[in-house]
Amino acid sequence: MNTIQQSRATSYPTVQKPAATPGSNDRVVRLALHLGLTSAVLTTWLHVKPRTRGLASNLLGYGLKIVSGATAPILAATGLASALLTDRRRFLRSLPGWIGTLLGLRFIWQVCSHADPVALPDQTRSPSSSKCIEALKSAKLPPPVHRSARMTRNLTFATVPSSRHPGSGRPLLCDLWEPGPGVARSGLGIIYLHGGAWQSFDKDVMTRRFFRHLAAQGHVVMDVAYRMVRETDMHGMLGDVKRAIAWLKGHSATLGVDPTRVVLAGGSAGGHLALLAGYTPNSPEFDPSDTRDGDTSACAVIAFYPVADLRTLSDHWSEQAMHPLATALGRIMGFFPPEGYLPWTRLAEGLFGSPLDRVSDALLAYSPIAHVDPNCPPTLILQGLHDHVIPVEDVFALHKALVTAGNTATLVSLPMVEHAFDMLPLRISPPTRVAYRAIDSFLAQLS
């Protein structure tokens, strides 16, 4: 046998590939299973209507519901990935992922198609609502153009006597958002009033994306920091809103705003003040003396989940104090005062100057529903049907009263959506996208 044959006959050890580590695949499956369970739990929670009521109760569930609603597309995608990555030969492993996928997609479909699975008493939809909904189905959100919005912080729009330092003036501040270079001004001026139960939060709290969105379309936005309950009463707060209207109209020529096209907008307590100011224009009873020579009317109102009737809050809001952990977190973030939230009985006494059982007339006088007449400006209301902070039935009653009086009123009801759903303004958030489309359609009718 020659050398070559000997070489071919020589046997060499077979090189074997290293076997996959048994635990690596198990770790992927476990991770996918945990993601599927998380998706299933959070999307299931979206479909659960809270049983508790009030500002202080159900804080954890309240926060989870807002986050889950805003991230529903991510939860659905996570559930699908989990279902595909888990062992399909063992169906129970992939079941949570499929549940999360289906429930997430159901939430997105229900919100975006405006289906109302919750039947409320006397629920009506005006012709203007139907027109708006048809426009929503074909509307497209304009792309965000951050460079086309300019923000000017802490402008003084009025000075009032200081309750804490007698003899001195207390400046009322606002932030002003204007369209940037190259963006044509629409002529609309929007005054925004923040929420916070008339006692907390401030301007410029998780609203910048919304204001950029409006300014990029040519609108001017005035973000107002009105005084709250530890400084003034309800009459004083409403007076601050009237002062903001007068200031914006007084500077309309400089800002490129048509003084006849000022829109009031706000969320929760801010929505209440926007409605109340919009429905009481040039009122000797509600306008402060320093605005009597001006015009405090508004051409339209946009209200996110507003308080429509103050008389029902005593039955709806819990007297339970806010949890100390929530109070501490809110204080650190600058949202809450050191004392935390006041319960309704103490809050009402600060708002109206007398115990709750003695202010029934004031509760009615400062309720937007009491001022509905045929001359109310066009109104857009955006309301989540799982709102546990304000009575949803009151919002529907307000809408029905507006329509019955012959006003243009649009109610966009969002199924399975909580209070303050827009405070997590992610671009993927189905409720926020629907709200933006509704607002765009509503403002386009005013332009």
Tab-separated table of C-alpha atoms in Angstrom:
chain	number	residue	atom	x	y	z
A	1	MET	CA	0.000	0.000	0.000
A	2	ASN	CA	1.496	3.297	-1.035
A	3	THR	CA	1.734	6.395	1.055
A	4	ILE	CA	-1.399	7.991	-0.410
A	5	GLN	CA	-3.494	4.879	0.202
A	6	GLN	CA	-2.161	4.666	3.730
A	7	SER	CA	-3.127	8.314	4.281
A	8	ARG	CA	-6.656	7.685	3.018
A	9	ALA	CA	-6.987	4.624	5.165
A	10	THR	CA	-5.973	6.498	8.250
A	11	SER	CA	-9.047	7.140	10.424
A	12	TYR	CA	-9.482	10.527	12.040
A	13	PRO	CA	-11.700	11.263	15.019
A	14	THR	CA	-15.059	12.747	14.079
A	15	VAL	CA	-15.450	16.402	15.073
A	16	GLN	CA	-18.761	16.850	16.831
A	17	LYS	CA	-20.593	20.154	17.177
A	18	PRO	CA	-21.106	21.273	20.750
A	19	ALA	CA	-24.574	20.407	21.960
A	20	ALA	CA	-26.945	23.279	22.740
A	21	THR	CA	-27.016	24.166	26.357
A	22	PRO	CA	-30.245	22.681	27.692
A	23	GLY	CA	-30.944	25.670	29.896
A	24	SER	CA	-30.655	28.351	27.167
A	25	ASN	CA	-33.818	27.346	25.351
A	26	ASP	CA	-35.635	26.947	28.666
A	27	ARG	CA	-34.720	30.497	29.638
A	28	VAL	CA	-36.166	31.869	26.380
A	29	VAL	CA	-39.354	29.896	26.898
A	30	ARG	CA	-39.669	31.089	30.499
A	31	LEU	CA	-39.118	34.697	29.463
A	32	ALA	CA	-41.691	34.373	26.689
A	33	LEU	CA	-44.124	32.787	29.124
A	34	HIS	CA	-43.695	35.646	31.609
A	35	LEU	CA	-44.205	38.209	28.855
A	36	GLY	CA	-47.329	36.384	27.752
A	37	LEU	CA	-48.690	36.357	31.292
A	38	THR	CA	-47.963	40.078	31.658
A	39	SER	CA	-49.695	40.818	28.372
A	40	ALA	CA	-52.701	38.703	29.346
A	41	VAL	CA	-53.068	40.305	32.791
A	42	LEU	CA	-52.752	43.916	31.582
A	43	THR	CA	-55.025	43.503	28.556
A	44	THR	CA	-57.586	41.726	30.743
A	45	TRP	CA	-57.427	44.655	33.173
A	46	LEU	CA	-58.289	46.973	30.272
A	47	HIS	CA	-61.648	45.244	30.006
A	48	VAL	CA	-62.465	45.521	33.728
A	49	LYS	CA	-64.488	48.528	34.842
A	50	PRO	CA	-63.334	49.820	38.264
A	51	ARG	CA	-65.750	49.266	41.121
A	52	THR	CA	-64.261	51.850	43.450
A	53	ARG	CA	-64.727	55.567	43.009
A	54	GLY	CA	-62.940	58.757	43.895
A	55	LEU	CA	-59.537	60.338	43.655
A	56	ALA	CA	-57.824	58.463	46.449
A	57	SER	CA	-59.046	54.915	45.784
A	58	ASN	CA	-57.777	52.326	43.329
A	59	LEU	CA	-54.585	54.239	42.550
A	60	LEU	CA	-52.619	51.192	41.428
A	61	GLY	CA	-55.372	49.920	39.176
A	62	TYR	CA	-55.973	53.443	37.873
A	63	GLY	CA	-52.335	53.848	36.863
A	64	LEU	CA	-52.098	50.378	35.341
A	65	LYS	CA	-55.201	51.010	33.259
A	66	ILE	CA	-53.824	54.267	31.831
A	67	VAL	CA	-50.465	52.676	31.017
A	68	SER	CA	-52.075	49.558	29.553
A	69	GLY	CA	-54.412	51.596	27.377
A	70	ALA	CA	-51.589	53.733	26.016
A	71	THR	CA	-49.375	50.706	25.315
A	72	ALA	CA	-52.075	48.333	24.029
A	73	PRO	CA	-50.327	47.819	20.642
A	74	ILE	CA	-47.121	46.832	22.441
A	75	LEU	CA	-49.014	44.475	24.742
A	76	ALA	CA	-50.725	42.813	21.773
A	77	ALA	CA	-47.398	42.419	19.945
A	78	THR	CA	-45.752	41.068	23.100
A	79	GLY	CA	-48.530	38.531	23.516
A	80	LEU	CA	-48.131	37.374	19.913
A	81	ALA	CA	-44.358	37.008	20.279
A	82	SER	CA	-44.862	35.036	23.468
A	83	ALA	CA	-47.372	32.702	21.826
A	84	LEU	CA	-45.006	32.004	18.939
A	85	LEU	CA	-41.921	31.500	21.093
A	86	THR	CA	-43.423	29.181	23.665
A	87	ASP	CA	-43.704	25.461	23.017
A	88	ARG	CA	-46.667	25.151	20.654
A	89	ARG	CA	-46.916	21.440	21.362
A	90	ARG	CA	-48.027	22.400	24.859
A	91	PHE	CA	-50.928	24.742	24.207
A	92	LEU	CA	-51.286	25.925	27.793
A	93	ARG	CA	-47.871	27.602	27.589
A	94	SER	CA	-48.884	29.730	24.619
A	95	LEU	CA	-52.423	30.421	25.865
A	96	PRO	CA	-51.548	33.586	27.899
A	97	GLY	CA	-49.824	35.058	24.852
A	98	TRP	CA	-52.853	34.407	22.650
A	99	ILE	CA	-55.126	35.919	25.302
A	100	GLY	CA	-52.983	39.051	25.479
A	101	THR	CA	-52.924	39.332	21.694
A	102	LEU	CA	-56.664	38.945	21.230
A	103	LEU	CA	-57.662	41.212	24.125
A	104	GLY	CA	-55.151	43.874	23.080
A	105	LEU	CA	-56.454	43.843	19.517
A	106	ARG	CA	-60.030	43.937	20.784
A	107	PHE	CA	-59.278	47.031	22.860
A	108	ILE	CA	-57.646	48.763	19.881
A	109	TRP	CA	-60.571	47.875	17.631
A	110	GLN	CA	-63.201	49.002	20.115
A	111	VAL	CA	-61.517	52.349	20.782
A	112	CYS	CA	-60.665	53.158	17.164
A	113	SER	CA	-64.041	52.116	15.753
A	114	HIS	CA	-65.996	54.008	18.449
A	115	ALA	CA	-68.046	50.989	19.417
A	116	ASP	CA	-69.812	51.514	22.730
A	117	PRO	CA	-70.116	48.212	24.611
A	118	VAL	CA	-71.396	50.040	27.693
A	119	ALA	CA	-75.012	51.123	27.321
A	120	LEU	CA	-75.660	54.220	29.404
A	121	PRO	CA	-79.141	55.567	30.147
A	122	ASP	CA	-80.475	58.083	27.621
A	123	GLN	CA	-77.336	57.812	25.499
A	124	THR	CA	-77.768	60.004	22.440
A	125	ARG	CA	-75.575	60.960	19.541
A	126	SER	CA	-76.256	64.213	17.779
A	127	PRO	CA	-75.974	64.681	13.987
A	128	SER	CA	-72.763	66.627	14.593
A	129	SER	CA	-71.402	63.617	16.502
A	130	SER	CA	-72.153	61.320	13.559
A	131	LYS	CA	-70.502	63.774	11.184
A	132	CYS	CA	-67.431	63.974	13.396
A	133	ILE	CA	-67.167	60.198	13.677
A	134	GLU	CA	-67.355	59.805	9.907
A	135	ALA	CA	-64.553	62.339	9.580
A	136	LEU	CA	-62.513	60.484	12.188
A	137	LYS	CA	-62.604	57.255	10.204
A	138	SER	CA	-60.930	58.889	7.213
A	139	ALA	CA	-58.779	61.425	9.060
A	140	LYS	CA	-55.022	61.147	9.118
A	141	LEU	CA	-52.870	62.625	11.815
A	142	PRO	CA	-50.371	65.153	10.503
A	143	PRO	CA	-46.781	64.137	11.191
A	144	PRO	CA	-45.240	65.681	14.320
A	145	VAL	CA	-43.117	68.704	13.430
A	146	HIS	CA	-41.363	69.582	16.677
A	147	ARG	CA	-39.241	72.292	15.096
A	148	SER	CA	-42.413	74.103	14.041
A	149	ALA	CA	-43.487	74.969	17.578
A	150	ARG	CA	-42.043	77.715	19.773
A	151	MET	CA	-42.602	77.819	23.503
A	152	THR	CA	-42.318	80.943	25.671
A	153	ARG	CA	-42.424	80.158	29.384
A	154	ASN	CA	-43.879	82.068	32.329
A	155	LEU	CA	-45.533	85.057	30.720
A	156	THR	CA	-47.582	87.178	33.118
A	157	PHE	CA	-51.101	87.607	31.764
A	158	ALA	CA	-52.609	89.291	34.850
A	159	THR	CA	-51.794	90.388	38.387
A	160	VAL	CA	-54.207	89.853	41.264
A	161	PRO	CA	-53.998	90.644	44.979
A	162	SER	CA	-51.966	88.057	46.870
A	163	SER	CA	-53.820	86.068	49.518
A	164	ARG	CA	-50.546	85.036	51.160
A	165	HIS	CA	-48.864	88.453	51.140
A	166	PRO	CA	-51.476	91.188	51.660
A	167	GLY	CA	-50.689	94.403	49.872
A	168	SER	CA	-48.635	92.760	47.142
A	169	GLY	CA	-49.563	91.501	43.697
A	170	ARG	CA	-49.667	87.866	42.651
A	171	PRO	CA	-48.751	87.337	38.965
A	172	LEU	CA	-50.763	84.830	36.961
A	173	LEU	CA	-48.481	82.942	34.588
A	174	CYS	CA	-48.898	81.081	31.347
A	175	ASP	CA	-46.762	79.346	28.740
A	176	LEU	CA	-47.316	80.374	25.139
A	177	TRP	CA	-46.958	77.969	22.213
A	178	GLU	CA	-46.728	79.464	18.739
A	179	PRO	CA	-46.220	78.013	15.265
A	180	GLY	CA	-42.618	78.065	14.137
A	181	PRO	CA	-41.180	79.617	10.995
A	182	GLY	CA	-42.768	78.362	7.821
A	183	VAL	CA	-46.049	77.365	9.466
A	184	ALA	CA	-49.057	79.454	8.473
A	185	ARG	CA	-51.154	80.623	11.404
A	186	SER	CA	-54.705	79.370	11.469
A	187	GLY	CA	-56.051	82.316	13.452
A	188	LEU	CA	-57.247	80.041	16.264
A	189	GLY	CA	-56.143	80.723	19.821
A	190	ILE	CA	-56.559	77.869	22.298
A	191	ILE	CA	-56.551	78.448	26.070
A	192	TYR	CA	-55.757	75.219	27.944
A	193	LEU	CA	-56.599	74.635	31.625
A	194	HIS	CA	-54.934	71.749	33.449
A	195	GLY	CA	-56.723	69.245	35.691
A	196	GLY	CA	-56.024	68.263	39.284
A	197	ALA	CA	-59.326	68.559	41.199
A	198	TRP	CA	-58.886	72.359	41.552
A	199	GLN	CA	-56.057	71.736	44.038
A	200	SER	CA	-52.972	70.245	42.374
A	201	PHE	CA	-50.898	69.910	39.204
A	202	ASP	CA	-49.814	72.886	37.141
A	203	LYS	CA	-49.308	74.069	33.612
A	204	ASP	CA	-46.798	72.182	31.467
A	205	VAL	CA	-47.506	68.754	32.964
A	206	MET	CA	-47.340	66.036	30.294
A	207	THR	CA	-48.967	68.250	27.656
A	208	ARG	CA	-46.048	69.264	25.461
A	209	ARG	CA	-46.693	66.735	22.724
A	210	PHE	CA	-50.314	67.847	22.509
A	211	PHE	CA	-49.329	71.514	22.259
A	212	ARG	CA	-46.658	70.780	19.648
A	213	HIS	CA	-49.285	68.937	17.674
A	214	LEU	CA	-51.612	71.956	17.791
A	215	ALA	CA	-48.906	74.558	17.097
A	216	ALA	CA	-47.613	72.553	14.131
A	217	GLN	CA	-51.048	73.076	12.557
A	218	GLY	CA	-50.850	76.838	12.985
A	219	HIS	CA	-52.764	77.242	16.256
A	220	VAL	CA	-51.566	79.417	19.154
A	221	VAL	CA	-51.853	77.730	22.572
A	222	MET	CA	-51.962	79.510	25.930
A	223	ASP	CA	-51.237	77.061	28.768
A	224	VAL	CA	-52.642	78.716	31.901
A	225	ALA	CA	-51.627	78.261	35.548
A	226	TYR	CA	-54.756	79.427	37.338
A	227	ARG	CA	-54.856	79.741	41.126
A	228	MET	CA	-56.065	76.754	43.102
A	229	VAL	CA	-58.035	76.105	46.252
A	230	ARG	CA	-55.377	77.018	48.794
A	231	GLU	CA	-55.161	80.497	47.234
A	232	THR	CA	-58.674	81.236	46.062
A	233	ASP	CA	-62.194	79.913	45.726
A	234	MET	CA	-64.128	78.693	42.678
A	235	HIS	CA	-65.146	82.243	41.761
A	236	GLY	CA	-61.494	83.301	41.765
A	237	MET	CA	-60.465	80.355	39.554
A	238	LEU	CA	-63.171	81.177	37.037
A	239	GLY	CA	-62.059	84.795	37.154
A	240	ASP	CA	-58.508	83.729	36.243
A	241	VAL	CA	-59.873	81.936	33.177
A	242	LYS	CA	-61.789	85.060	32.166
A	243	ARG	CA	-58.596	87.092	32.575
A	244	ALA	CA	-56.771	84.674	30.287
A	245	ILE	CA	-59.448	85.134	27.612
A	246	ALA	CA	-59.213	88.903	27.891
A	247	TRP	CA	-55.398	88.808	27.681
A	248	LEU	CA	-55.323	86.589	24.610
A	249	LYS	CA	-57.852	88.762	22.835
A	250	GLY	CA	-55.946	91.890	23.852
A	251	HIS	CA	-52.763	90.479	22.284
A	252	SER	CA	-54.470	88.868	19.305
A	253	ALA	CA	-52.954	91.199	16.717
A	254	THR	CA	-49.413	90.477	17.915
A	255	LEU	CA	-49.993	86.715	18.068
A	256	GLY	CA	-51.847	86.366	14.784
A	257	VAL	CA	-55.044	85.239	16.506
A	258	ASP	CA	-58.546	86.169	15.419
A	259	PRO	CA	-60.170	87.557	18.607
A	260	THR	CA	-63.487	86.000	17.577
A	261	ARG	CA	-61.908	82.536	17.390
A	262	VAL	CA	-60.677	81.796	20.899
A	263	VAL	CA	-61.217	78.202	22.020
A	264	LEU	CA	-61.289	77.049	25.650
A	265	ALA	CA	-59.928	73.581	26.423
A	266	GLY	CA	-59.095	71.606	29.530
A	267	GLY	CA	-59.093	68.261	31.280
A	268	SER	CA	-61.042	67.132	34.353
A	269	ALA	CA	-61.268	70.168	36.670
A	270	GLY	CA	-59.785	72.225	33.825
A	271	GLY	CA	-62.509	70.874	31.554
A	272	HIS	CA	-65.092	71.995	34.120
A	273	LEU	CA	-63.632	75.526	34.154
A	274	ALA	CA	-63.453	75.615	30.342
A	275	LEU	CA	-67.131	74.645	30.041
A	276	LEU	CA	-68.213	77.032	32.794
A	277	ALA	CA	-66.310	79.977	31.304
A	278	GLY	CA	-67.508	79.143	27.798
A	279	TYR	CA	-71.158	79.021	28.904
A	280	THR	CA	-71.044	82.269	30.956
A	281	PRO	CA	-69.584	84.879	28.581
A	282	ASN	CA	-69.534	88.536	29.639
A	283	SER	CA	-71.400	87.688	32.829
A	284	PRO	CA	-71.683	90.374	35.537
A	285	GLU	CA	-71.981	87.549	38.056
A	286	PHE	CA	-68.848	85.623	37.061
A	287	ASP	CA	-66.537	88.074	35.252
A	288	PRO	CA	-63.975	89.844	37.492
A	289	SER	CA	-64.075	93.622	37.533
A	290	ASP	CA	-60.813	93.968	35.587
A	291	THR	CA	-62.337	92.211	32.545
A	292	ARG	CA	-65.687	94.023	32.432
A	293	ASP	CA	-64.511	96.346	29.632
A	294	GLY	CA	-63.410	93.437	27.454
A	295	ASP	CA	-64.978	90.411	25.811
A	296	THR	CA	-64.780	87.067	27.637
A	297	SER	CA	-66.680	84.960	25.118
A	298	ALA	CA	-65.237	81.863	23.443
A	299	CYS	CA	-66.100	80.461	20.036
A	300	ALA	CA	-65.845	76.796	21.131
A	301	VAL	CA	-64.995	74.489	24.041
A	302	ILE	CA	-63.009	71.232	24.130
A	303	ALA	CA	-63.371	69.277	27.378
A	304	PHE	CA	-61.525	66.103	28.323
A	305	TYR	CA	-63.462	64.032	30.914
A	306	PRO	CA	-64.946	67.145	32.597
A	307	VAL	CA	-66.915	67.586	35.793
A	308	ALA	CA	-70.358	68.509	34.449
A	309	ASP	CA	-72.378	68.666	37.672
A	310	LEU	CA	-70.828	69.452	41.053
A	311	ARG	CA	-73.892	68.279	42.942
A	312	THR	CA	-73.169	64.575	42.384
A	313	LEU	CA	-69.560	64.539	43.568
A	314	SER	CA	-70.501	63.995	47.212
A	315	ASP	CA	-71.997	60.621	46.202
A	316	HIS	CA	-69.174	59.749	43.830
A	317	TRP	CA	-65.920	60.819	45.467
A	318	SER	CA	-64.449	58.866	48.332
A	319	GLU	CA	-63.611	60.593	51.604
A	320	GLN	CA	-60.610	58.294	51.950
A	321	ALA	CA	-57.318	60.160	52.222
A	322	MET	CA	-54.762	59.630	49.497
A	323	HIS	CA	-52.156	57.001	50.289
A	324	PRO	CA	-48.982	58.534	51.845
A	325	LEU	CA	-46.806	56.846	49.199
A	326	ALA	CA	-48.822	58.448	46.397
A	327	THR	CA	-48.685	61.799	48.173
A	328	ALA	CA	-44.905	61.560	48.586
A	329	LEU	CA	-44.381	60.552	44.962
A	330	GLY	CA	-46.615	63.358	43.705
A	331	ARG	CA	-44.798	65.867	45.923
A	332	ILE	CA	-41.396	64.731	44.638
A	333	MET	CA	-42.577	65.106	41.042
A	334	GLY	CA	-43.977	68.556	41.832
A	335	PHE	CA	-47.592	67.591	41.077
A	336	PHE	CA	-49.131	67.612	44.555
A	337	PRO	CA	-49.048	70.135	47.394
A	338	PRO	CA	-47.403	68.945	50.622
A	339	GLU	CA	-50.771	68.114	52.186
A	340	GLY	CA	-51.816	65.841	49.320
A	341	TYR	CA	-55.383	65.755	48.037
A	342	LEU	CA	-58.210	67.185	50.107
A	343	PRO	CA	-61.319	64.984	50.366
A	344	TRP	CA	-64.456	66.404	48.773
A	345	THR	CA	-65.993	67.752	51.995
A	346	ARG	CA	-62.918	69.835	52.832
A	347	LEU	CA	-62.316	70.744	49.199
A	348	ALA	CA	-65.895	71.991	48.763
A	349	GLU	CA	-65.544	74.140	51.873
A	350	GLY	CA	-62.423	75.735	50.396
A	351	LEU	CA	-64.087	76.225	47.018
A	352	PHE	CA	-67.295	77.783	48.327
A	353	GLY	CA	-66.484	79.045	51.830
A	354	SER	CA	-69.031	76.998	53.787
A	355	PRO	CA	-69.588	73.373	54.801
A	356	LEU	CA	-70.815	71.093	52.050
A	357	ASP	CA	-74.348	70.839	53.431
A	358	ARG	CA	-74.779	74.621	53.122
A	359	VAL	CA	-73.560	75.217	49.559
A	360	SER	CA	-76.182	73.469	47.440
A	361	ASP	CA	-77.002	76.704	45.585
A	362	ALA	CA	-73.327	77.335	44.818
A	363	LEU	CA	-72.845	73.762	43.601
A	364	LEU	CA	-75.581	74.313	41.053
A	365	ALA	CA	-74.466	77.828	40.108
A	366	TYR	CA	-70.947	76.619	39.289
A	367	SER	CA	-72.031	73.519	37.376
A	368	PRO	CA	-71.769	73.776	33.569
A	369	ILE	CA	-75.031	71.891	33.106
A	370	ALA	CA	-76.893	74.727	34.870
A	371	HIS	CA	-75.834	77.211	32.179
A	372	VAL	CA	-76.890	75.304	29.082
A	373	ASP	CA	-79.031	77.431	26.781
A	374	PRO	CA	-79.403	77.742	22.991
A	375	ASN	CA	-76.412	80.127	22.826
A	376	CYS	CA	-73.688	77.783	24.081
A	377	PRO	CA	-70.626	77.621	21.824
A	378	PRO	CA	-69.875	74.427	19.861
A	379	THR	CA	-68.604	71.824	22.314
A	380	LEU	CA	-66.438	68.725	21.923
A	381	ILE	CA	-66.317	66.316	24.872
A	382	LEU	CA	-63.915	63.370	25.059
A	383	GLN	CA	-64.897	60.840	27.683
A	384	GLY	CA	-63.635	57.403	28.712
A	385	LEU	CA	-66.447	55.042	29.683
A	386	HIS	CA	-64.410	53.388	32.463
A	387	ASP	CA	-63.716	56.720	34.179
A	388	HIS	CA	-63.808	56.141	37.951
A	389	VAL	CA	-62.987	59.726	38.955
A	390	ILE	CA	-65.990	61.642	37.601
A	391	PRO	CA	-69.599	60.501	37.064
A	392	VAL	CA	-69.776	59.486	33.397
A	393	GLU	CA	-73.558	59.730	33.505
A	394	ASP	CA	-73.282	63.481	34.178
A	395	VAL	CA	-71.215	63.956	31.027
A	396	PHE	CA	-73.863	62.187	28.953
A	397	ALA	CA	-76.550	64.285	30.623
A	398	LEU	CA	-74.647	67.466	29.707
A	399	HIS	CA	-74.318	66.326	26.105
A	400	LYS	CA	-78.023	65.518	25.912
A	401	ALA	CA	-78.924	68.927	27.382
A	402	LEU	CA	-76.742	70.706	24.815
A	403	VAL	CA	-78.264	68.794	21.908
A	404	THR	CA	-81.811	69.295	23.227
A	405	ALA	CA	-81.189	73.047	23.449
A	406	GLY	CA	-80.148	73.075	19.786
A	407	ASN	CA	-76.400	73.499	20.244
A	408	THR	CA	-73.640	71.839	18.261
A	409	ALA	CA	-72.258	69.226	20.648
A	410	THR	CA	-70.038	66.242	19.909
A	411	LEU	CA	-69.426	63.504	22.459
A	412	VAL	CA	-66.629	61.061	21.656
A	413	SER	CA	-67.011	58.183	24.088
A	414	LEU	CA	-64.056	55.826	24.424
A	415	PRO	CA	-64.883	52.303	25.612
A	416	MET	CA	-62.711	50.732	28.315
A	417	VAL	CA	-60.775	53.999	28.750
A	418	GLU	CA	-59.952	55.618	32.112
A	419	HIS	CA	-59.751	59.181	33.399
A	420	ALA	CA	-56.698	61.174	32.246
A	421	PHE	CA	-56.038	58.757	29.379
A	422	ASP	CA	-54.197	61.498	27.454
A	423	MET	CA	-51.630	62.113	30.215
A	424	LEU	CA	-49.431	59.396	28.698
A	425	PRO	CA	-49.318	60.898	25.202
A	426	LEU	CA	-47.532	58.124	23.322
A	427	ARG	CA	-47.923	58.160	19.544
A	428	ILE	CA	-49.026	54.523	19.660
A	429	SER	CA	-51.772	55.174	22.238
A	430	PRO	CA	-55.139	54.331	20.626
A	431	PRO	CA	-57.196	56.633	22.915
A	432	THR	CA	-54.811	59.540	22.364
A	433	ARG	CA	-54.810	59.053	18.590
A	434	VAL	CA	-58.605	59.012	18.498
A	435	ALA	CA	-58.746	62.120	20.691
A	436	TYR	CA	-56.280	63.985	18.462
A	437	ARG	CA	-58.267	63.072	15.363
A	438	ALA	CA	-61.492	64.264	16.972
A	439	ILE	CA	-59.878	67.559	17.969
A	440	ASP	CA	-58.357	68.046	14.512
A	441	SER	CA	-61.767	67.480	12.904
A	442	PHE	CA	-63.491	69.795	15.382
A	443	LEU	CA	-60.969	72.615	14.964
A	444	ALA	CA	-61.040	72.232	11.175
A	445	GLN	CA	-64.738	73.102	11.284
A	446	LEU	CA	-63.855	76.334	13.111
A	447	SER	CA	-61.088	77.361	10.723
